[in-house]
CSV table of C-alpha atoms in Angstrom, one decimal:
chain,number,residue,atom,x,y,z
D,1,UNK,CA,-102.6,-249.9,8.8
D,2,UNK,CA,-99.8,-253.0,7.1
D,3,UNK,CA,-100.1,-256.6,6.5
D,4,UNK,CA,-97.8,-259.2,7.8
D,5,UNK,CA,-96.2,-260.9,5.0
D,6,UNK,CA,-98.1,-265.0,4.6
D,7,UNK,CA,-100.9,-263.1,6.2
D,8,UNK,CA,-103.7,-261.8,4.3
D,9,UNK,CA,-104.9,-259.9,7.5
D,10,UNK,CA,-104.3,-256.4,8.3
D,11,UNK,CA,-102.9,-254.7,11.3
D,12,UNK,CA,-103.0,-251.9,12.9
D,13,UNK,CA,-99.8,-250.2,12.6
D,14,UNK,CA,-98.9,-248.6,16.5
D,15,UNK,CA,-95.5,-246.7,15.5
D,16,UNK,CA,-93.7,-249.5,18.4
D,17,UNK,CA,-90.9,-251.3,18.5
D,18,UNK,CA,-90.7,-254.6,20.0
D,19,UNK,CA,-88.2,-257.8,19.7
D,20,UNK,CA,-89.2,-261.7,20.3
D,21,UNK,CA,-87.6,-263.4,23.0
D,22,UNK,CA,-88.2,-266.6,24.8
D,23,UNK,CA,-91.9,-266.3,22.8
D,24,UNK,CA,-92.1,-263.5,24.9
D,25,UNK,CA,-93.3,-260.1,22.8
D,26,UNK,CA,-91.0,-256.5,24.2
D,27,UNK,CA,-91.8,-253.5,23.8
D,28,UNK,CA,-88.7,-251.7,23.1
D,29,UNK,CA,-89.6,-247.8,22.0
D,30,UNK,CA,-91.6,-246.1,19.6
D,31,UNK,CA,-90.8,-245.4,16.2
D,32,UNK,CA,-90.8,-242.0,15.8
D,33,UNK,CA,-88.6,-241.5,19.0
D,34,UNK,CA,-85.7,-243.9,17.2
D,35,UNK,CA,-82.0,-241.9,17.2
D,36,UNK,CA,-80.6,-242.8,13.5
D,37,UNK,CA,-76.2,-241.9,13.2
D,38,UNK,CA,-74.4,-242.8,10.6
D,39,UNK,CA,-76.4,-245.7,9.5
D,40,UNK,CA,-76.7,-247.4,13.3
D,41,UNK,CA,-79.7,-247.3,14.8
D,42,UNK,CA,-80.2,-246.3,19.2
D,43,UNK,CA,-82.9,-245.8,20.9
D,44,UNK,CA,-83.2,-242.7,22.9
D,45,UNK,CA,-83.4,-244.9,26.6
D,46,UNK,CA,-80.1,-246.2,26.1
D,47,UNK,CA,-78.7,-242.6,26.1
D,48,UNK,CA,-80.4,-241.4,28.1
D,49,UNK,CA,-79.8,-244.6,30.6
D,50,UNK,CA,-76.4,-243.8,30.1
D,51,UNK,CA,-76.2,-239.7,30.9
D,52,UNK,CA,-78.3,-240.9,34.2
D,53,UNK,CA,-76.0,-243.2,35.9
D,54,UNK,CA,-73.0,-241.7,34.9
D,55,UNK,CA,-72.7,-238.8,37.9
D,56,UNK,CA,-75.3,-238.5,41.0
D,57,UNK,CA,-76.1,-235.1,40.5
D,58,UNK,CA,-78.0,-235.9,37.2
D,59,UNK,CA,-81.7,-236.5,37.9
D,60,UNK,CA,-83.1,-239.4,37.8
D,61,UNK,CA,-85.6,-240.5,34.7
D,62,UNK,CA,-84.8,-236.4,34.1
D,63,UNK,CA,-82.8,-236.6,30.6
D,64,UNK,CA,-84.2,-236.7,26.8
D,65,UNK,CA,-81.9,-237.4,24.0
D,66,UNK,CA,-83.4,-236.5,20.2
D,67,UNK,CA,-81.7,-235.4,16.7
D,68,UNK,CA,-81.6,-231.9,15.9
D,69,UNK,CA,-84.1,-231.8,13.0
D,70,UNK,CA,-86.4,-233.9,15.0
D,71,UNK,CA,-87.5,-236.4,12.0
D,72,UNK,CA,-85.4,-239.3,12.7
D,73,UNK,CA,-83.3,-239.9,10.1
D,74,UNK,CA,-80.1,-239.6,9.3
D,75,UNK,CA,-79.8,-236.1,9.1
D,76,UNK,CA,-79.3,-234.8,12.6
D,77,UNK,CA,-77.2,-234.2,15.2
D,78,UNK,CA,-77.1,-236.1,18.8
D,79,UNK,CA,-78.6,-233.8,21.0
D,80,UNK,CA,-79.1,-234.3,25.2
D,81,UNK,CA,-80.7,-232.7,27.8
D,82,UNK,CA,-80.8,-233.2,31.0
D,83,UNK,CA,-82.4,-231.4,35.0
D,84,UNK,CA,-79.3,-231.0,37.2
D,85,UNK,CA,-80.0,-230.7,41.2
D,86,UNK,CA,-80.4,-227.2,42.6
D,87,UNK,CA,-77.6,-228.4,45.2
D,88,UNK,CA,-74.7,-228.2,42.4
D,89,UNK,CA,-72.6,-225.5,42.5
D,90,UNK,CA,-73.6,-222.7,39.7
D,91,UNK,CA,-69.3,-223.2,38.5
D,92,UNK,CA,-69.4,-227.1,39.0
D,93,UNK,CA,-71.9,-226.8,35.4
D,94,UNK,CA,-69.4,-226.5,33.6
D,95,UNK,CA,-67.3,-229.7,33.8
D,96,UNK,CA,-70.4,-232.7,34.8
D,97,UNK,CA,-71.9,-231.2,31.4
D,98,UNK,CA,-67.5,-232.1,30.1
D,99,UNK,CA,-68.1,-235.4,31.8
D,100,UNK,CA,-71.4,-236.2,30.0
D,101,UNK,CA,-70.1,-235.3,26.9
D,102,UNK,CA,-67.0,-238.0,27.6
D,103,UNK,CA,-69.1,-240.8,28.7
D,104,UNK,CA,-71.2,-241.3,26.7
D,105,UNK,CA,-68.9,-240.7,23.9
D,106,UNK,CA,-66.8,-243.5,25.3
D,107,UNK,CA,-69.3,-245.7,26.2
D,108,UNK,CA,-72.7,-245.4,23.4
D,109,UNK,CA,-70.0,-244.5,20.1
D,110,UNK,CA,-71.1,-241.5,20.0
D,111,UNK,CA,-70.3,-237.7,19.8
D,112,UNK,CA,-72.8,-235.4,20.6
D,113,UNK,CA,-73.6,-231.6,19.0
D,114,UNK,CA,-75.5,-230.1,22.1
D,115,UNK,CA,-75.0,-231.9,25.6
D,116,UNK,CA,-77.6,-229.2,27.7
D,117,UNK,CA,-77.6,-228.7,32.0
D,118,UNK,CA,-80.9,-227.4,32.8
D,119,UNK,CA,-82.4,-226.0,35.5
D,120,UNK,CA,-84.5,-228.6,37.8
D,121,UNK,CA,-88.2,-229.3,37.3
D,122,UNK,CA,-87.8,-228.2,34.2
D,123,UNK,CA,-87.8,-230.8,31.4
D,124,UNK,CA,-91.5,-231.6,29.8
D,125,UNK,CA,-92.9,-234.4,29.9
D,126,UNK,CA,-96.5,-237.1,30.0
D,127,UNK,CA,-98.8,-236.8,32.8
D,128,UNK,CA,-97.7,-240.6,33.4
D,129,UNK,CA,-94.5,-238.8,33.6
D,130,UNK,CA,-92.4,-240.0,30.2
D,131,UNK,CA,-90.2,-238.3,29.0
D,132,UNK,CA,-91.6,-236.0,25.6
D,133,UNK,CA,-88.5,-236.4,23.4
D,134,UNK,CA,-90.6,-233.5,20.6
D,135,UNK,CA,-91.4,-231.1,22.8
D,136,UNK,CA,-88.6,-230.8,24.4
D,137,UNK,CA,-87.1,-230.8,21.1
D,138,UNK,CA,-89.2,-227.7,20.3
D,139,UNK,CA,-87.9,-225.8,24.0
D,140,UNK,CA,-84.7,-225.8,23.8
D,141,UNK,CA,-85.2,-224.1,19.5
D,142,UNK,CA,-87.0,-222.2,20.8
D,143,UNK,CA,-84.1,-220.8,23.7
D,144,UNK,CA,-87.6,-221.2,25.5
D,145,UNK,CA,-85.1,-224.2,28.3
D,146,UNK,CA,-83.9,-222.9,31.2
D,147,UNK,CA,-80.7,-223.3,31.2
D,148,UNK,CA,-78.0,-223.4,32.9
D,149,UNK,CA,-74.9,-224.5,31.3
D,150,UNK,CA,-74.3,-226.0,27.0
D,151,UNK,CA,-71.8,-227.6,25.5
D,152,UNK,CA,-72.1,-227.1,21.3
D,153,UNK,CA,-69.4,-229.1,19.5
D,154,UNK,CA,-70.2,-227.8,16.9
D,155,UNK,CA,-69.7,-223.4,17.9
D,156,UNK,CA,-68.0,-221.6,14.8
D,157,UNK,CA,-66.6,-219.4,17.3
D,158,UNK,CA,-66.2,-219.2,20.8
D,159,UNK,CA,-69.4,-217.5,22.2
D,160,UNK,CA,-71.3,-220.5,21.4
D,161,UNK,CA,-70.1,-222.2,24.1
D,162,UNK,CA,-72.8,-220.7,26.9
D,163,UNK,CA,-70.8,-219.6,29.9
D,164,UNK,CA,-68.1,-220.1,29.1
D,165,UNK,CA,-65.1,-218.3,29.1
D,166,UNK,CA,-63.2,-217.9,26.0
D,167,UNK,CA,-60.6,-220.6,24.7
D,168,UNK,CA,-58.2,-220.5,21.8
D,169,UNK,CA,-56.5,-216.9,21.2
D,170,UNK,CA,-53.1,-216.8,21.0
D,171,UNK,CA,-51.9,-213.4,19.8
D,172,UNK,CA,-52.9,-210.2,20.0
D,173,UNK,CA,-52.4,-207.0,17.1
D,174,UNK,CA,-54.0,-203.8,16.2
D,175,UNK,CA,-55.7,-202.9,13.3
D,176,UNK,CA,-56.7,-199.7,12.5
D,177,UNK,CA,-56.9,-198.8,15.8
D,178,UNK,CA,-58.4,-201.8,16.9
D,179,UNK,CA,-57.1,-204.9,18.8
D,180,UNK,CA,-56.9,-207.8,16.2
D,181,UNK,CA,-57.2,-211.6,18.4
D,182,UNK,CA,-56.0,-214.2,15.6
D,183,UNK,CA,-57.5,-217.4,16.9
D,184,UNK,CA,-55.4,-221.2,16.1
D,185,UNK,CA,-58.4,-223.3,15.1
D,186,UNK,CA,-56.8,-225.9,16.6
D,187,UNK,CA,-57.3,-224.8,19.5
D,188,UNK,CA,-61.2,-224.2,18.7
D,189,UNK,CA,-60.8,-227.7,17.6
D,190,UNK,CA,-60.2,-229.8,20.5
D,191,UNK,CA,-62.4,-227.8,22.4
D,192,UNK,CA,-65.4,-228.8,20.0
D,193,UNK,CA,-64.7,-232.1,20.5
D,194,UNK,CA,-64.2,-232.2,23.9
D,195,UNK,CA,-65.0,-229.3,26.1
D,196,UNK,CA,-63.8,-226.4,26.9
D,197,UNK,CA,-62.1,-227.8,30.3
D,198,UNK,CA,-60.7,-231.4,29.3
D,199,UNK,CA,-57.3,-233.0,30.6
D,200,UNK,CA,-54.9,-232.8,28.5
D,201,UNK,CA,-52.3,-234.9,29.8
D,202,UNK,CA,-55.1,-237.3,28.3
D,203,UNK,CA,-54.2,-240.0,25.3
D,204,UNK,CA,-56.6,-240.0,22.9
D,205,UNK,CA,-58.1,-243.1,23.3
D,206,UNK,CA,-58.0,-242.1,26.8
D,207,UNK,CA,-61.0,-239.7,25.8
D,208,UNK,CA,-62.8,-242.3,23.6
D,209,UNK,CA,-61.8,-240.3,20.2
D,210,UNK,CA,-63.3,-242.2,17.5
D,211,UNK,CA,-61.9,-242.9,13.7
D,212,UNK,CA,-65.3,-241.8,13.4
D,213,UNK,CA,-66.0,-239.3,15.2
D,214,UNK,CA,-62.5,-237.0,14.1
D,215,UNK,CA,-63.8,-237.2,10.6
């Protein structure tokens, strides 16, 4: 229960977020689903609609955005999963994930830490058709989702890019009879932000690089 300032009455705390406009009360989401990044509040629905509307290959109503730690505070990182139509060719899925990553950054101003394309009819929903964000996060972190392609910007090595080719190998040498590969650190930073198949001819502004993202 909670109290409103200036009133002696007690009210039930529902956990819903809402606002008044023109004397109407609008319910806009759940407090537990709120995404806080760098002290700014984001509603997951805004991010999900941004992903859904970017490409027709994304199944409507089948996108989930949440923080990696599941607490909703400012310590987690943004993760996004979405269902992709089974009609798409396997070699095209990587490009879709890369496009969505850049589109979210350009539109919302956030750089997701993970963007994952999953198979049709595999995202978790309630019986009424609502996205179960916490349940999807738990399944994703338990490696139980049917992943088609994953972009992971926090990868410490290229193996973190699911189904993607190796990147950034600039020199090979033998040491103690074994092949040793030297990796240019800059070549690891670039795909960490923009994916492994971004257009290198684009300017920083066109790539949507914010000063906060570069930090």
